[in-house]
């Protein structure tokens, strides 16, 4: 079931098409004999295929088997994955195949659904394939099927639904269905070795909808559903393994609509101590239109336990955590992942696939790597995804041969050439081994953080609390941010977001009302010793009393400064006081100290305005000082330093006195090796959708700090863009001016 746009849109078509692909290619020949007594030879321990480094490769669907004449390709596949949908399995009108369980007769759609899977799986098992099946519950207009959906989740419009583990009748039907499936596919010759219950159940908005994003509700449903399914499988197919399927957002909560996978696993495992649960993980890249080694991807990937996402680039975060925390008896399969050839390119698709496979092959916690699809199909391409190993017309992509040969003797000839496409750095240097780290890394730098501020806007009603950090550096550099929260009711610090590249804004979703300390950390990418922190208090919801060891602060006691602008003509920011302060009775005063001129300037006299809005006359170092006074006369103060950069001092645009059209100029405060550029946009061409940039000086150096040009326009409306670049070509300042030439 996968994936559209950057994340997960348009998947209804994908889900539908996968059902088609898994059913229609499995048409049963006339001579096929279906089991009717369900008493065939039962699978035994000898039917279980244990994982080795050489037998982990797999694929979803059976097209590789039915639509390909490449015997070598077919033989190279070890794992085959299919979907079984409960709404297609269960018969509610009494016309299906009867099955007696606990003294009651249930009916299932054997002839027109189960039979085709049974026959195809027999064929694949005879060829030595290991079978994985995922159990899903989709929407149905049949009210009897709807009763199997968790009561609060009974609304159309979601891909898959959580099971109704509340009502006795629904539980009995599900229990019988699970026993039936384990009975049919617990036979030796059509043995399903791996059973997965649900798809990405930590994304309840889309795949396991129950009407709530609450962690406790979703974990409770997951545990009760897993218990029911696990016990049924072990009753009728005791050598099979049972898996739960979370998403790849390890520390991320899908903007408040999901549950971080690590949180889910910990909560689930705490309640599921008597059953041997396993994990079916989806190791997709962070974004479908970005490679795992891109700078954009590095914003959410690290090798720390707090990495927001886990994919092939940092797979050990997941596997080491499971192994070290819960033990290696809890196995992991990578049951679905793919890479888009259209947005990434065929070379990057092939390189991504190879890197993922080798990460799985060498990891002793991973038993399978199952690729999402063999061939492009209308459902996926209509949603903008081209993940197939072959095109819709059957012609192979570069990933086809990589998949075919990556676990065989020709790997060095076919696959090694794709190492050169993985370049996790700005220098364009490729990796040299499939074991190399591919998370983008900044080049080492001596740049340091010179100041850091944290700001949380007031009057946020939740459930999302937004906050931001600003920082200044000694030289131009990429920055990494990390966020921690101290819950005063538990006296525990918790990392809520691990180090992220150039991500200075956090969307925090507190689980409980209370008093918190929020700490932001910032460091220069490429200089991990350059960390600065900023901390502030925050009260979320109806605050609970903190423990006596950390008494709540009452009244004005501290103030912090957050500056959100300190360039382009303005130093602007605000003051944040401690929680427990009556802000309606506060007065603020702002002073600015010009270090270069050794001068204090009053930027704002005592008033109720908690903000500073100051326009410096030149670039330089400044100290921003704030005093806050309450109604009782208590005064607190704080100071922050800022390196203010107002690069463009003036611009000019006027008729040339010499009659040569317009005289246009740009002047900077100083010249630190700057390049100057002026560009003109024709508004008439712009509104016509034509190329509207009609004039440019290009990037020009100058001995002074001013650049002039003349330009002869025709009558019309124009915008002039004034750009200033540093010696490395980075844009440092920009202004725009509109004018009309009526002559």
XYZ file of C-alpha atoms in Angstrom:
743
model
C 0.000 0.000 0.000
C 2.159 2.892 -1.008
C 2.870 5.958 -1.384
C 2.210 9.218 -3.044
C 3.465 12.733 -3.259
C 6.115 13.231 -0.643
C 4.476 11.008 1.935
C 1.095 9.229 1.685
C -1.539 10.828 -0.544
C -3.444 9.090 -3.301
C -3.050 5.653 -1.815
C -6.598 4.510 -2.242
C -5.806 3.676 -5.849
C -2.627 1.937 -4.784
C -4.475 -0.190 -2.249
C -7.162 -1.102 -4.756
C -4.670 -2.003 -7.414
C -2.622 -4.155 -5.087
C -5.738 -6.183 -4.361
C -6.251 -6.577 -8.086
C -2.631 -7.555 -8.592
C -2.726 -10.087 -5.815
C -5.969 -11.698 -6.931
C -6.312 -11.648 -10.696
C -2.784 -12.892 -11.472
C -3.598 -15.806 -9.163
C -6.427 -17.225 -11.281
C -6.796 -20.909 -10.474
C -6.388 -23.403 -13.321
C -9.236 -25.840 -13.810
C -7.234 -28.772 -12.481
C -6.411 -27.068 -9.161
C -7.737 -28.944 -6.147
C -8.863 -26.900 -3.158
C -8.768 -28.160 0.379
C -12.252 -28.700 1.757
C -11.628 -30.462 5.050
C -8.784 -28.124 6.065
C -7.064 -31.154 7.533
C -4.045 -31.390 5.273
C -0.602 -32.109 6.597
C 0.201 -29.443 9.162
C 3.302 -27.289 8.905
C 6.102 -28.354 11.208
C 9.407 -26.938 12.378
C 11.024 -28.297 9.217
C 8.846 -25.968 7.118
C 10.286 -22.864 8.768
C 13.124 -21.267 6.810
C 15.514 -19.472 9.118
C 17.158 -16.300 7.882
C 20.691 -16.219 6.561
C 22.623 -13.387 4.955
C 21.799 -14.928 1.561
C 18.018 -15.496 1.748
C 16.524 -12.143 2.798
C 15.472 -10.735 -0.589
C 11.757 -10.527 -1.326
C 9.039 -8.683 -3.201
C 5.378 -7.782 -2.752
C 2.815 -9.377 -5.055
C 3.171 -12.184 -7.566
C 3.787 -10.266 -10.792
C 7.452 -11.223 -10.714
C 6.181 -14.808 -10.986
C 3.259 -14.454 -13.384
C 4.406 -11.653 -15.704
C 8.083 -12.452 -16.150
C 9.853 -15.082 -18.233
C 13.157 -14.420 -16.474
C 13.712 -17.704 -14.645
C 16.923 -16.460 -13.072
C 15.051 -13.494 -11.622
C 12.257 -15.707 -10.302
C 14.678 -18.079 -8.654
C 16.562 -15.231 -6.977
C 13.515 -14.169 -4.918
C 13.209 -15.784 -1.484
C 10.281 -13.929 0.124
C 6.844 -13.224 -1.365
C 4.311 -10.936 0.331
C 0.518 -10.903 -0.128
C -2.405 -8.978 1.382
C -5.494 -10.666 2.814
C -8.445 -8.341 3.434
C -10.994 -9.319 6.058
C -13.826 -7.516 4.278
C -13.279 -9.861 1.307
C -12.761 -12.992 3.399
C -15.820 -12.868 5.666
C -19.174 -13.857 4.188
C -22.267 -12.409 5.870
C -25.119 -13.899 3.817
C -24.551 -17.577 4.634
C -23.562 -18.564 1.087
C -19.845 -19.053 1.690
C -17.844 -22.022 2.911
C -18.920 -23.005 6.450
C -16.413 -23.219 9.275
C -17.369 -24.291 12.775
C -15.549 -22.654 15.636
C -16.514 -22.788 19.319
C -19.781 -24.459 18.385
C -20.867 -21.727 15.972
C -20.856 -21.822 12.178
C -19.177 -18.966 10.311
C -19.012 -18.496 6.545
C -16.027 -17.448 4.474
C -15.525 -16.585 0.809
C -13.341 -19.549 -0.012
C -14.267 -20.187 -3.647
C -13.981 -16.613 -4.914
C -11.191 -15.314 -2.683
C -9.248 -17.659 -0.394
C -8.940 -20.407 -2.999
C -6.860 -18.318 -5.387
C -4.398 -17.457 -2.637
C -4.237 -21.045 -1.453
C -3.378 -22.329 -4.924
C -0.809 -19.648 -5.697
C 0.892 -20.021 -2.333
C 1.147 -23.769 -2.904
C 2.900 -23.082 -6.188
C 5.274 -20.575 -4.609
C 5.981 -22.843 -1.643
C 6.837 -25.659 -4.034
C 9.382 -23.301 -5.582
C 10.950 -22.717 -2.170
C 9.512 -19.273 -1.419
C 8.877 -17.954 2.095
C 5.399 -16.422 2.353
C 4.418 -13.322 4.325
C 0.780 -12.205 4.574
C -0.662 -8.989 5.968
C -4.182 -8.945 7.415
C -6.150 -5.771 6.680
C -9.647 -4.444 7.292
C -10.872 -1.968 4.704
C -14.119 -0.065 4.443
C -17.307 -1.857 3.402
C -20.839 -0.615 2.912
C -21.978 -3.894 4.432
C -23.180 -3.037 7.968
C -22.159 -6.487 9.219
C -18.580 -5.863 8.140
C -18.690 -2.359 9.606
C -19.390 -3.922 13.003
C -15.857 -5.320 12.900
C -14.434 -1.786 12.815
C -13.618 -0.145 16.122
C -16.843 1.743 17.027
C -15.361 5.262 17.060
C -13.727 4.680 13.678
C -16.782 3.815 11.591
C -16.559 6.481 8.927
C -15.680 6.133 5.270
C -12.604 7.790 3.830
C -9.693 5.973 5.468
C -7.571 3.273 3.915
C -7.727 0.695 6.705
C -9.373 0.431 10.101
C -8.683 -0.715 13.642
C -10.443 -3.872 14.775
C -13.446 -3.858 17.081
C -12.025 -5.499 20.179
C -14.783 -4.074 22.406
C -17.929 -5.950 21.375
C -18.204 -9.663 22.114
C -19.877 -10.573 18.801
C -17.213 -8.786 16.763
C -14.434 -10.387 18.806
C -15.974 -13.830 18.264
C -16.175 -13.292 14.489
C -12.598 -12.047 14.306
C -11.406 -14.936 16.460
C -13.090 -17.471 14.182
C -11.713 -15.761 11.076
C -8.175 -15.779 12.413
C -8.429 -19.469 13.322
C -9.785 -20.228 9.861
C -6.924 -18.430 8.107
C -4.318 -20.066 10.325
C -5.958 -23.423 9.595
C -5.961 -22.984 5.811
C -2.470 -21.526 5.650
C -1.067 -23.690 8.416
C -0.844 -26.612 6.006
C 2.677 -27.588 5.070
C 2.276 -27.068 1.342
C 0.675 -23.598 1.625
C 2.342 -22.464 4.813
C 2.392 -18.748 5.601
C 5.475 -18.326 7.764
C 5.051 -14.642 8.636
C 1.721 -13.070 9.613
C 1.391 -9.278 9.914
C -1.668 -7.785 11.606
C -2.485 -4.332 10.230
C -0.556 -1.836 8.138
C 1.367 1.049 9.717
C -0.868 1.025 12.742
C 0.970 3.958 14.290
C -0.536 6.179 11.592
C -4.185 5.903 12.683
C -5.335 8.779 10.511
C -4.831 6.636 7.415
C -4.096 2.976 8.086
C -5.545 1.883 11.394
C -8.307 4.387 11.930
C -10.042 4.194 15.296
C -11.349 7.755 15.583
C -8.588 8.869 17.939
C -4.888 9.736 17.882
C -4.585 9.098 21.605
C -1.566 6.921 22.368
C -3.238 4.914 25.121
C -6.310 4.192 23.006
C -4.304 3.048 20.006
C -1.908 0.908 22.025
C -4.799 -0.723 23.881
C -6.488 -1.628 20.575
C -3.207 -2.904 19.159
C -2.520 -5.134 22.165
C -6.005 -6.658 22.263
C -6.012 -7.193 18.486
C -2.557 -8.758 18.557
C -3.519 -11.077 21.427
C -6.540 -12.322 19.508
C -4.611 -12.871 16.297
C -1.475 -14.302 17.900
C -3.394 -16.885 19.906
C -5.346 -18.009 16.834
C -2.203 -18.408 14.745
C -0.435 -20.334 17.496
C -3.472 -22.602 17.922
C -3.582 -23.688 14.268
C -0.123 -22.859 12.894
C 2.236 -22.860 15.873
C 5.452 -22.511 13.865
C 4.423 -19.269 12.189
C 5.571 -15.875 13.442
C 3.271 -12.929 14.131
C 4.243 -9.308 13.535
C 3.003 -5.832 14.343
C 3.562 -3.148 11.697
C 4.548 0.402 12.759
C 5.676 3.292 10.573
C 9.213 4.545 9.902
C 8.741 7.736 11.948
C 10.825 6.633 14.913
C 10.702 9.791 17.042
C 8.217 11.789 14.963
C 4.447 11.829 15.530
C 3.201 12.737 12.030
C 2.311 16.304 13.020
C 0.130 15.088 15.861
C -1.826 12.491 13.846
C 0.298 9.497 14.749
C 2.439 7.812 17.360
C 6.241 7.718 17.256
C 7.285 4.139 16.566
C 9.660 4.004 19.530
C 6.917 5.212 21.865
C 4.506 2.660 20.442
C 6.957 -0.230 20.766
C 7.739 0.636 24.382
C 4.064 0.947 25.351
C 3.110 -2.163 23.364
C 5.941 -4.283 24.771
C 5.121 -3.264 28.336
C 1.669 -4.839 27.927
C 2.676 -7.722 25.665
C 5.113 -9.645 27.832
C 3.659 -13.138 27.456
C 3.654 -13.286 23.636
C 6.622 -13.258 21.291
C 5.839 -10.214 19.168
C 7.886 -9.270 16.108
C 8.124 -6.142 13.969
C 7.279 -5.675 10.284
C 8.981 -2.379 9.543
C 8.732 -0.070 6.526
C 12.176 1.351 5.763
C 11.056 4.014 3.316
C 13.179 7.148 2.922
C 12.089 10.197 4.918
C 10.593 11.778 1.796
C 9.831 9.983 -1.421
C 11.302 12.762 -3.567
C 14.616 12.980 -1.676
C 17.462 10.499 -1.472
C 18.500 9.178 1.914
C 21.866 10.901 1.492
C 20.514 14.353 0.611
C 21.009 17.389 2.809
C 17.221 17.667 3.145
C 16.990 14.122 4.506
C 19.673 14.855 7.103
C 17.196 17.159 8.826
C 15.470 14.055 10.230
C 18.114 11.324 10.237
C 20.873 10.524 12.697
C 22.479 7.507 14.336
C 21.126 8.548 17.733
C 18.189 6.932 19.492
C 16.392 10.276 19.060
C 16.519 10.215 15.251
C 13.150 11.391 13.974
C 13.072 8.744 11.248
C 14.754 5.394 10.679
C 15.436 4.024 7.210
C 18.273 2.127 5.521
C 20.693 4.946 6.322
C 20.370 4.386 10.080
C 18.700 0.989 10.364
C 20.822 0.078 13.378
C 18.885 2.613 15.487
C 15.845 0.322 15.305
C 17.585 -3.042 15.378
C 20.061 -2.237 18.153
C 17.283 -0.813 20.292
C 15.099 -3.913 19.934
C 18.024 -6.277 20.484
C 19.459 -4.472 23.498
C 16.130 -3.611 25.134
C 13.888 -6.593 24.398
C 16.168 -9.307 23.068
C 16.949 -10.915 19.723
C 13.996 -13.310 19.970
C 11.869 -10.407 18.718
C 12.583 -10.536 14.999
C 12.345 -7.796 12.382
C 11.393 -7.988 8.730
C 11.475 -5.011 6.387
C 8.113 -5.814 4.865
C 7.627 -2.801 2.579
C 9.890 -0.161 1.064
C 10.439 1.388 -2.322
C 12.201 4.205 -4.143
C 10.761 6.491 -6.807
C 12.606 6.341 -10.121
C 10.881 9.423 -11.531
C 11.898 11.999 -8.924
C 15.163 10.399 -7.821
C 16.301 9.064 -11.188
C 16.969 5.442 -12.100
C 20.550 5.527 -10.826
C 19.524 6.816 -7.399
C 16.659 4.298 -7.237
C 19.078 1.466 -7.960
C 21.684 2.773 -5.505
C 19.048 3.194 -2.763
C 17.790 -0.350 -3.271
C 21.296 -1.798 -3.085
C 22.167 0.146 0.054
C 18.946 -0.961 1.750
C 19.469 -4.603 0.843
C 23.045 -4.729 2.102
C 22.045 -2.954 5.326
C 19.467 -5.709 5.885
C 21.693 -8.575 4.742
C 24.453 -7.823 7.245
C 22.083 -7.129 10.161
C 21.477 -10.196 12.318
C 18.158 -8.807 13.593
C 16.602 -8.535 10.123
C 15.131 -11.645 8.489
C 13.794 -10.193 5.226
C 13.887 -7.168 2.922
C 10.738 -7.098 0.803
C 10.543 -4.551 -2.030
C 7.202 -2.837 -2.608
C 6.452 -3.743 -6.226
C 7.788 -5.496 -9.293
C 6.061 -3.405 -11.956
C 4.686 0.132 -12.177
C 0.909 0.195 -12.150
C -1.781 2.771 -12.740
C -2.621 3.113 -9.064
C 0.930 4.043 -8.121
C 1.866 6.128 -11.159
C -1.451 7.970 -10.947
C -0.356 9.019 -7.477
C 3.021 10.129 -8.812
C 5.102 7.107 -7.809
C 7.276 5.035 -10.124
C 8.773 2.495 -7.743
C 8.664 -0.592 -9.931
C 11.717 -2.590 -10.887
C 10.220 -2.514 -14.369
C 8.061 0.018 -16.185
C 4.366 -0.558 -16.784
C 5.203 -1.956 -20.237
C 7.560 -4.512 -18.725
C 10.837 -2.882 -19.747
C 13.408 -3.053 -17.003
C 14.850 -0.183 -15.035
C 18.393 -0.144 -13.717
C 17.021 -1.291 -10.359
C 15.867 -4.535 -12.007
C 19.373 -5.905 -12.502
C 20.479 -4.558 -9.130
C 17.624 -6.460 -7.471
C 18.317 -9.572 -9.531
C 22.049 -9.768 -8.886
C 22.659 -7.938 -5.594
C 22.772 -11.179 -3.564
C 24.610 -13.302 -6.112
C 28.055 -13.835 -7.630
C 27.626 -11.005 -10.167
C 27.006 -8.327 -7.553
C 30.482 -6.857 -7.870
C 30.025 -6.471 -11.621
C 26.435 -5.224 -11.682
C 25.897 -3.437 -8.372
C 29.214 -1.885 -7.328
C 28.994 0.763 -10.060
C 26.121 2.434 -8.169
C 28.320 3.411 -5.245
C 29.373 6.499 -7.182
C 25.843 7.935 -7.100
C 25.734 8.151 -3.301
C 27.371 11.445 -2.311
C 26.419 12.413 1.259
C 28.327 15.691 1.326
C 28.763 19.059 -0.390
C 32.061 18.061 -1.972
C 30.506 15.476 -4.280
C 32.667 12.679 -2.871
C 30.951 9.290 -3.284
C 31.025 6.461 -0.788
C 33.383 3.561 -1.446
C 31.553 0.759 0.365
C 27.979 -0.315 1.055
C 28.818 -0.133 4.758
C 29.728 3.574 4.615
C 27.605 6.121 6.466
C 25.316 7.878 3.971
C 23.680 10.502 6.189
C 24.743 13.913 4.855
C 27.542 15.502 6.842
C 28.732 19.095 6.847
C 32.411 19.721 6.248
C 34.457 20.426 9.400
C 34.453 24.097 10.310
C 35.834 26.379 12.985
C 32.616 28.416 13.035
C 30.999 28.729 16.453
C 27.665 29.799 17.910
C 27.920 33.323 19.312
C 24.380 33.635 20.698
C 21.174 31.610 20.985
C 17.617 32.535 21.946
C 14.440 30.516 22.474
C 10.933 31.846 21.936
C 7.504 30.311 22.617
C 4.554 32.510 21.554
C 1.843 33.110 24.145
C -1.807 32.020 23.992
C -1.329 28.681 22.239
C -4.340 26.475 22.900
C -2.825 23.216 21.634
C -2.611 20.369 21.061
C 0.461 21.659 19.219
C 2.846 24.077 20.934
C 5.140 25.837 18.486
C 8.505 27.248 19.442
C 11.590 28.512 17.675
C 15.261 29.208 18.217
C 17.465 31.851 16.686
C 21.231 31.801 16.717
C 24.153 33.822 15.456
C 27.455 32.373 14.298
C 31.001 33.556 13.861
C 30.865 32.574 10.181
C 28.301 31.308 7.699
C 27.391 27.709 8.571
C 24.598 25.143 8.666
C 23.127 24.618 12.124
C 21.690 21.638 13.971
C 18.991 21.891 16.644
C 17.818 19.612 19.454
C 14.916 20.020 21.874
C 14.438 18.770 25.422
C 11.546 19.112 27.856
C 11.644 18.874 31.655
C 8.338 17.760 33.185
C 8.196 19.313 36.647
C 5.628 16.760 37.813
C 8.044 13.875 37.225
C 11.367 15.739 37.501
C 12.533 14.048 34.284
C 14.228 15.532 31.224
C 13.155 14.030 27.886
C 14.471 14.607 24.374
C 11.441 15.426 22.213
C 13.365 16.000 19.002
C 16.875 14.836 18.200
C 19.499 16.816 16.321
C 18.019 18.152 13.085
C 19.820 20.044 10.364
C 18.588 23.631 9.849
C 15.290 22.916 11.637
C 14.929 25.735 14.164
C 11.170 25.329 14.688
C 9.606 22.625 16.848
C 5.998 21.465 16.909
C 5.641 19.924 20.360
C 2.613 17.862 21.404
C 2.578 17.574 25.221
C 0.817 14.476 26.481
C -0.340 16.059 29.736
C -1.153 19.463 31.138
C 1.488 20.781 33.473
C 4.511 22.945 34.128
C 7.523 22.376 31.908
C 10.975 23.693 31.194
C 11.773 23.746 27.484
C 15.391 23.753 26.391
C 16.646 24.301 22.871
C 20.165 23.385 21.863
C 21.963 24.592 18.748
C 25.349 23.690 17.320
C 27.282 24.287 14.126
C 27.040 21.367 11.718
C 30.638 20.290 11.361
C 31.627 21.525 14.818
C 29.780 19.526 17.464
C 31.683 21.245 20.269
C 29.977 24.564 19.527
C 26.747 23.917 21.465
C 24.750 26.749 23.039
C 21.476 26.334 24.912
C 18.462 28.469 25.745
C 15.781 27.555 28.281
C 12.392 28.917 29.257
C 9.436 27.841 31.361
C 6.093 26.877 29.840
C 2.693 26.073 31.302
C 0.573 23.792 29.140
C -3.147 23.450 29.772
C -4.339 23.387 33.364
C -1.033 23.147 35.190
C -0.527 20.519 37.829
C 1.512 21.236 40.907
C 5.196 20.396 40.546
C 6.877 18.252 43.208
C 8.093 19.883 46.391
C 11.664 19.435 45.194
C 10.922 21.913 42.403
C 8.412 24.430 43.802
C 6.367 26.455 41.367
C 7.532 30.019 40.795
C 4.984 32.667 41.810
C 5.397 36.231 40.582
C 8.014 37.870 38.405
C 11.448 36.271 38.805
C 13.137 36.023 35.403
C 12.970 37.208 31.817
C 14.395 35.927 28.546
C 14.826 37.631 25.175
C 13.985 36.086 21.823
C 15.116 37.960 18.693
C 13.501 36.834 15.464
C 15.115 39.480 13.255
C 18.498 41.165 13.429
C 19.264 42.220 9.876
C 17.893 44.284 6.996
C 17.245 47.458 8.950
C 15.661 46.037 12.070
C 16.392 44.366 15.365
C 13.076 42.914 16.454
C 12.056 40.476 19.155
C 10.232 40.051 22.426
C 10.595 39.376 26.140
C 9.399 36.137 27.772
C 8.903 36.080 31.536
C 8.646 33.082 33.854
C 5.400 31.170 34.289
C 3.225 32.230 37.194
C 3.564 35.926 36.351
C 0.556 38.172 35.817
C 1.567 39.580 32.427
C -1.250 42.133 32.379
C 0.538 44.220 35.044
C 4.022 44.260 33.507
C 6.013 47.166 32.064
C 9.025 46.820 29.778
C 12.009 49.004 28.907
C 14.518 48.309 26.132
C 18.082 49.575 25.709
C 20.575 48.808 22.961
C 24.339 49.109 23.359
C 26.324 49.892 20.190
C 29.663 48.179 20.822
C 31.467 49.912 17.956
C 30.496 53.394 19.143
C 30.499 52.581 22.867
C 27.006 54.036 23.210
C 23.736 53.103 24.947
C 20.527 53.923 23.042
C 17.037 53.770 24.510
C 15.001 51.673 22.077
C 11.787 51.770 24.103
C 10.756 53.556 27.311
C 8.630 51.935 30.013
C 5.410 50.642 28.447
C 3.214 47.558 28.186
C 4.875 46.625 24.880
C 6.984 43.515 25.475
C 8.592 43.824 22.031
C 11.669 45.629 20.731
C 11.630 47.316 17.318
C 14.941 49.071 16.743
C 16.556 50.217 13.485
C 20.363 50.391 13.711
C 22.212 52.765 11.454
C 24.958 50.286 10.569
C 26.084 46.693 10.856
C 27.972 45.630 13.946
C 27.805 44.036 17.381
C 25.016 45.130 19.719
C 23.823 44.225 23.199
C 20.057 44.122 23.646
C 18.990 44.824 27.234
C 15.480 44.392 28.650
C 14.062 45.417 32.019
C 10.684 44.153 33.228
C 8.781 45.597 36.198
C 5.603 44.299 37.846
C 2.937 46.165 39.830
C 4.781 45.518 43.109
C 7.917 47.194 41.784
C 9.932 44.000 41.275
C 12.420 44.497 38.426
C 14.271 41.782 36.507
C 16.558 42.169 33.521
C 18.579 40.249 30.971
C 20.933 40.928 28.059
C 21.718 39.111 24.812
C 24.355 39.839 22.199
C 23.655 40.015 18.490
C 25.749 40.499 15.380
C 23.510 42.759 13.303
C 24.018 42.758 9.541
C 22.391 45.512 7.549
C 24.300 44.987 4.332
C 22.510 47.308 1.870
C 22.674 50.913 3.031
C 20.865 52.587 0.123
C 19.389 52.033 -3.325
C 18.716 54.605 -6.044
C 16.539 54.641 -9.139
C 15.877 57.880 -11.052
C 15.907 59.360 -14.568
C 19.493 59.798 -15.746
C 20.298 63.553 -15.884
C 22.392 62.807 -18.976
C 19.331 61.464 -20.769
C 20.457 57.827 -20.925
C 17.286 56.311 -19.509
C 17.310 55.398 -15.830
C 20.226 55.610 -13.423
C 20.120 52.707 -10.977
C 22.493 52.104 -8.074
C 23.124 50.032 -4.968
C 25.292 50.942 -1.994
C 26.363 48.721 0.898
C 27.442 49.816 4.353
C 30.864 48.370 3.667
C 32.518 46.059 1.169
C 33.621 42.725 2.589
C 34.428 41.323 -0.811
C 30.801 41.716 -1.887
C 29.312 41.135 -5.314
C 26.532 43.498 -6.430
C 23.692 42.662 -8.787
C 20.659 44.501 -10.148
C 17.862 42.743 -12.012
C 14.748 44.220 -13.634
C 11.406 42.464 -14.001
C 8.796 43.585 -16.566
C 5.420 43.329 -14.802
C 3.489 43.239 -18.091
C 5.420 40.189 -19.270
C 5.076 38.601 -15.852
C 1.262 38.724 -15.833
C 1.296 37.199 -19.332
C 3.244 34.239 -18.007
C 6.297 35.071 -20.112
C 9.952 35.302 -19.160
C 9.868 38.639 -17.337
C 13.476 39.142 -16.233
C 14.601 41.502 -18.995
C 17.805 43.035 -17.626
C 20.645 42.131 -15.277
C 24.052 43.497 -14.467
C 25.225 40.064 -13.389
C 27.235 39.696 -10.191
C 29.805 42.476 -10.242
C 32.680 43.241 -7.907
C 33.669 46.836 -7.214
C 36.528 48.666 -5.509
C 34.187 50.807 -3.445
C 30.826 49.987 -1.931
C 28.583 51.248 -4.761
C 27.594 49.921 -8.174
C 25.788 52.019 -10.817
C 24.169 51.087 -14.112
C 21.976 52.812 -16.695
C 19.015 51.250 -18.421
C 16.645 52.480 -21.155
C 13.107 51.159 -20.568
C 10.042 51.338 -22.777
C 6.822 52.602 -21.134
C 5.560 50.096 -18.576
C 5.634 48.830 -15.015
C 8.827 47.371 -13.542
C 10.427 45.979 -10.407
C 14.133 46.307 -9.702
C 15.739 43.664 -7.499
C 18.933 44.732 -5.706
C 21.077 41.776 -4.555
C 24.210 41.691 -2.440
C 26.337 38.519 -2.218
C 29.291 37.612 -0.031
C 32.651 36.467 -1.402
C 31.395 32.854 -1.570
C 28.354 33.805 -3.624
C 25.800 33.534 -0.806
C 22.977 36.095 -0.827
C 23.361 38.311 2.257
C 20.921 41.156 1.558
C 18.198 41.985 -0.925
C 15.838 44.881 -1.584
C 13.175 45.482 -4.184
C 11.755 48.675 -5.709
C 8.861 49.174 -8.114
C 8.576 52.004 -10.619
C 6.567 53.162 -13.628
C 8.013 54.556 -16.835
C 5.217 56.532 -18.496
C 7.343 58.186 -21.196
